[in-house]
PDB file of C-alpha atoms in Angstrom:
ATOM      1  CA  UNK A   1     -13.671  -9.374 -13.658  1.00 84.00           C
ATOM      2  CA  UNK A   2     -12.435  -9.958  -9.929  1.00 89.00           C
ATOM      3  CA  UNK A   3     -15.944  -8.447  -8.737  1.00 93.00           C
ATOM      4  CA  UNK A   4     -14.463  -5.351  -7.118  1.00 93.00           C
ATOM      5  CA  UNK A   5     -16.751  -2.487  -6.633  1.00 95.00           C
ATOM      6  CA  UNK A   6     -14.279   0.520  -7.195  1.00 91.00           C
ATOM      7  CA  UNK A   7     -17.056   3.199  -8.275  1.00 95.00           C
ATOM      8  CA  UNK A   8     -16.786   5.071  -4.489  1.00 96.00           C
ATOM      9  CA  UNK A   9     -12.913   5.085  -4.677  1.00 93.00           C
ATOM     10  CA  UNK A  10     -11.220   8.718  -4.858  1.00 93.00           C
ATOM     11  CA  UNK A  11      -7.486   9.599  -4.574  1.00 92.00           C
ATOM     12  CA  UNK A  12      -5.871  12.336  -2.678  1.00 94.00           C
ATOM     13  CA  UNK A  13      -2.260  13.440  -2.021  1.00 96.00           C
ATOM     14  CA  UNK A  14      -1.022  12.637   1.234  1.00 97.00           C
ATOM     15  CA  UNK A  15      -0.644  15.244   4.264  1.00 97.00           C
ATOM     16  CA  UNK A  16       1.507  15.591   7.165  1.00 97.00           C
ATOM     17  CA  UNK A  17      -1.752  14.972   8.972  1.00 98.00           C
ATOM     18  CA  UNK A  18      -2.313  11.752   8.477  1.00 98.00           C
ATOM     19  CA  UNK A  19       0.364  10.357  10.228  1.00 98.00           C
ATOM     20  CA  UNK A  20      -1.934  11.640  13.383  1.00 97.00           C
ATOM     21  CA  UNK A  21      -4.378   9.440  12.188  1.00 97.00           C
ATOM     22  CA  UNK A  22      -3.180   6.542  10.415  1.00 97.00           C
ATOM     23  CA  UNK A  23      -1.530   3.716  11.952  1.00 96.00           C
ATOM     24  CA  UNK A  24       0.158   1.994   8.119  1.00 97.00           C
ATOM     25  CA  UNK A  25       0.866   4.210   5.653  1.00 98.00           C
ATOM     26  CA  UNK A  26       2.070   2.311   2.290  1.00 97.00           C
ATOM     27  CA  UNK A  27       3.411   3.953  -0.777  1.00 97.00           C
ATOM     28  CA  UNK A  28       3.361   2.137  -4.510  1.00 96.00           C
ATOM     29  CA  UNK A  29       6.728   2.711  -5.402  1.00 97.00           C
ATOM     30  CA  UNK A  30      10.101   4.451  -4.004  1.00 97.00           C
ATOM     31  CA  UNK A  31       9.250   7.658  -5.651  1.00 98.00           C
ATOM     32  CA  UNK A  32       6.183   7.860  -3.169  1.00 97.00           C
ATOM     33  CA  UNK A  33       7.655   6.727   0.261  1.00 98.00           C
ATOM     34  CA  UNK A  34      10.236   9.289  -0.598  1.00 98.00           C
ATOM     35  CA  UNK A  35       7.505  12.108  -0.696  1.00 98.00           C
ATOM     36  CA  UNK A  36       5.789  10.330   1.897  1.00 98.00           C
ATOM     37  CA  UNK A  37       9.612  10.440   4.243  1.00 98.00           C
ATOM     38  CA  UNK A  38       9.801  14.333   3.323  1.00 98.00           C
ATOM     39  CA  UNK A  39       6.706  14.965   5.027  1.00 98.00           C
ATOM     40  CA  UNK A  40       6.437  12.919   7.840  1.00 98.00           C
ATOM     41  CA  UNK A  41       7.039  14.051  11.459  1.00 98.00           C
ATOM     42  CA  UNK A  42      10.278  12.651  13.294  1.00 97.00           C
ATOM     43  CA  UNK A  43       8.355  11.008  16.361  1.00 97.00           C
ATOM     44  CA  UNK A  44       5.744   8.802  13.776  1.00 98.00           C
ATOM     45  CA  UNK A  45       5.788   5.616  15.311  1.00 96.00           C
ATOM     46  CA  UNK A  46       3.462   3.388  12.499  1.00 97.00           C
ATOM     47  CA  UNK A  47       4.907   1.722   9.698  1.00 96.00           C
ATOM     48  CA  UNK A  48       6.004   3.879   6.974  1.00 98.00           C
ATOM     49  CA  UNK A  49       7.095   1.962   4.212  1.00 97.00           C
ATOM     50  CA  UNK A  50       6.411   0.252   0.017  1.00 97.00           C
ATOM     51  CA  UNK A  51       3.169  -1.728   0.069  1.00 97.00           C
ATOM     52  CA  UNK A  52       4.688  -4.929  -1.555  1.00 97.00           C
ATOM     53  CA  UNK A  53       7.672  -4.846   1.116  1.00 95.00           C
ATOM     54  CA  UNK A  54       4.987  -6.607   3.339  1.00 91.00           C
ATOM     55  CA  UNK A  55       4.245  -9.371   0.597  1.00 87.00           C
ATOM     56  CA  UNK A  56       7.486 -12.234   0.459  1.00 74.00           C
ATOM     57  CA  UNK A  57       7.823 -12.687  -3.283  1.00 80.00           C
ATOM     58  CA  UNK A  58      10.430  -9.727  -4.114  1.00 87.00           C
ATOM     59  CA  UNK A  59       8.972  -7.260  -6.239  1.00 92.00           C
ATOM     60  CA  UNK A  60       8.957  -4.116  -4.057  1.00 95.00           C
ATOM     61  CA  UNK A  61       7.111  -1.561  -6.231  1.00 96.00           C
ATOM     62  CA  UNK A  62       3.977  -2.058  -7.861  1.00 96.00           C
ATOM     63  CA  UNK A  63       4.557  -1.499 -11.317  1.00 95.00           C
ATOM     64  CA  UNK A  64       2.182   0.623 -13.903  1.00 94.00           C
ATOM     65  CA  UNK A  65      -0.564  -1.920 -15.243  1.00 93.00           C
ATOM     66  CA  UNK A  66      -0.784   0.399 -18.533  1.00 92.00           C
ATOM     67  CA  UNK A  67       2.893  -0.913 -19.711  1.00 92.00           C
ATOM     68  CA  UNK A  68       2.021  -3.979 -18.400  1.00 89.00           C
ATOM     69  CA  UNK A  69       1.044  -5.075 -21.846  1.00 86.00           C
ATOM     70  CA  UNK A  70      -2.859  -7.036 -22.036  1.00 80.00           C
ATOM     71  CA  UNK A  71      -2.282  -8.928 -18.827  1.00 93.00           C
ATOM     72  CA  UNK A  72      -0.826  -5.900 -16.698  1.00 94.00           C
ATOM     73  CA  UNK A  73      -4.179  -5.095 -14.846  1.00 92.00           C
ATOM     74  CA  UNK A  74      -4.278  -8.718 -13.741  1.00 94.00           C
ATOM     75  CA  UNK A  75      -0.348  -8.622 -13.017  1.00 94.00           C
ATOM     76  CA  UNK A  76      -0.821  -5.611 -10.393  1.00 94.00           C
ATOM     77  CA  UNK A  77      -4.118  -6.896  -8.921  1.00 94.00           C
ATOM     78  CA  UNK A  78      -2.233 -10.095  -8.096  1.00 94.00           C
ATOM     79  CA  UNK A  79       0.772  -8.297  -6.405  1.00 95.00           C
ATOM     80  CA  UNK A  80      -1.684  -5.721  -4.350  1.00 95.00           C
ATOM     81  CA  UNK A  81      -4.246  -8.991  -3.197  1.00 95.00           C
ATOM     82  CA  UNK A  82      -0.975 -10.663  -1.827  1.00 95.00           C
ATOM     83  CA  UNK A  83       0.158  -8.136   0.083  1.00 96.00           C
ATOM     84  CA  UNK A  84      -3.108  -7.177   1.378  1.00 96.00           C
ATOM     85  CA  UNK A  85      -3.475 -10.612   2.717  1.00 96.00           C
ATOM     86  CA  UNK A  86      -0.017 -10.317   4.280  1.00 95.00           C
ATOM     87  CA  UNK A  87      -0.789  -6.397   5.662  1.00 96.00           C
ATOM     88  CA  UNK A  88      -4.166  -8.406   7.469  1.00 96.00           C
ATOM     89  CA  UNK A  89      -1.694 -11.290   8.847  1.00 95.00           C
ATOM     90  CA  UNK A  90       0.879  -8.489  10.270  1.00 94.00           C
ATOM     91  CA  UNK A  91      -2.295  -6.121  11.929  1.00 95.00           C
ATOM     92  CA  UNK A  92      -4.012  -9.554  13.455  1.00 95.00           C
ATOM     93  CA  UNK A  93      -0.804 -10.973  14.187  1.00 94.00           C
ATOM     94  CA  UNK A  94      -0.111  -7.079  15.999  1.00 91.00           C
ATOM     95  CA  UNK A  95      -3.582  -7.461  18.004  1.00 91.00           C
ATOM     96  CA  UNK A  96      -2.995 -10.860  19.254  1.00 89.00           C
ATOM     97  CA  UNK A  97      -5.331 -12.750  16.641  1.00 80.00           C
ATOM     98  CA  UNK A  98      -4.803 -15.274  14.585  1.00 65.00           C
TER      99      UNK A  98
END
């Protein structure tokens, strides 16, 4: 409906190498960044941390769309395009741009 294109997207559990690599790494909810905490080295210096933590409305995990009854889908995609927007303030705000 939102005219994403989410037919190349593929999942994959988390390793301790891609705290080498990656500058943000954002988990959905606490059960994640705790997983995420167990593995990561001691001297990572990116942000580690719950995707919606960088949004400002106070939801801090991004709940299951499936139990989110017939407008859950809609619900989550809302939450995840706000803080998206507010992750792309933070990195341009990081590199000097506005």
């Amino acid at each position: 409906q939102r005219g994403y294109d989410l037919s190349d997207l593929r999942a994959r559990q988390a390793v301790r190498g891609d705290f080498n690599q990656f500058d943000y790494i954002l988990a959905m909810d606490k059960q994640n960044l705790s997983d995420l905490r167990a593995i990561c080295p001691v001297d990572y210096s990116g942000y580690l941390g719950l995707f919606l933590d960088l949004a400002s409305d106070g939801i801090r995990e991004v709940p299951d769309p499936y139990y989110g009854g017939p407008d859950g889908f809609d619900h989550v995609l809302d939450l995840v395009e706000g803080a998206s927007f507010s992750l792309l303030q933070r990195i341009r705000n990081e590199l000097g741009r506005s």
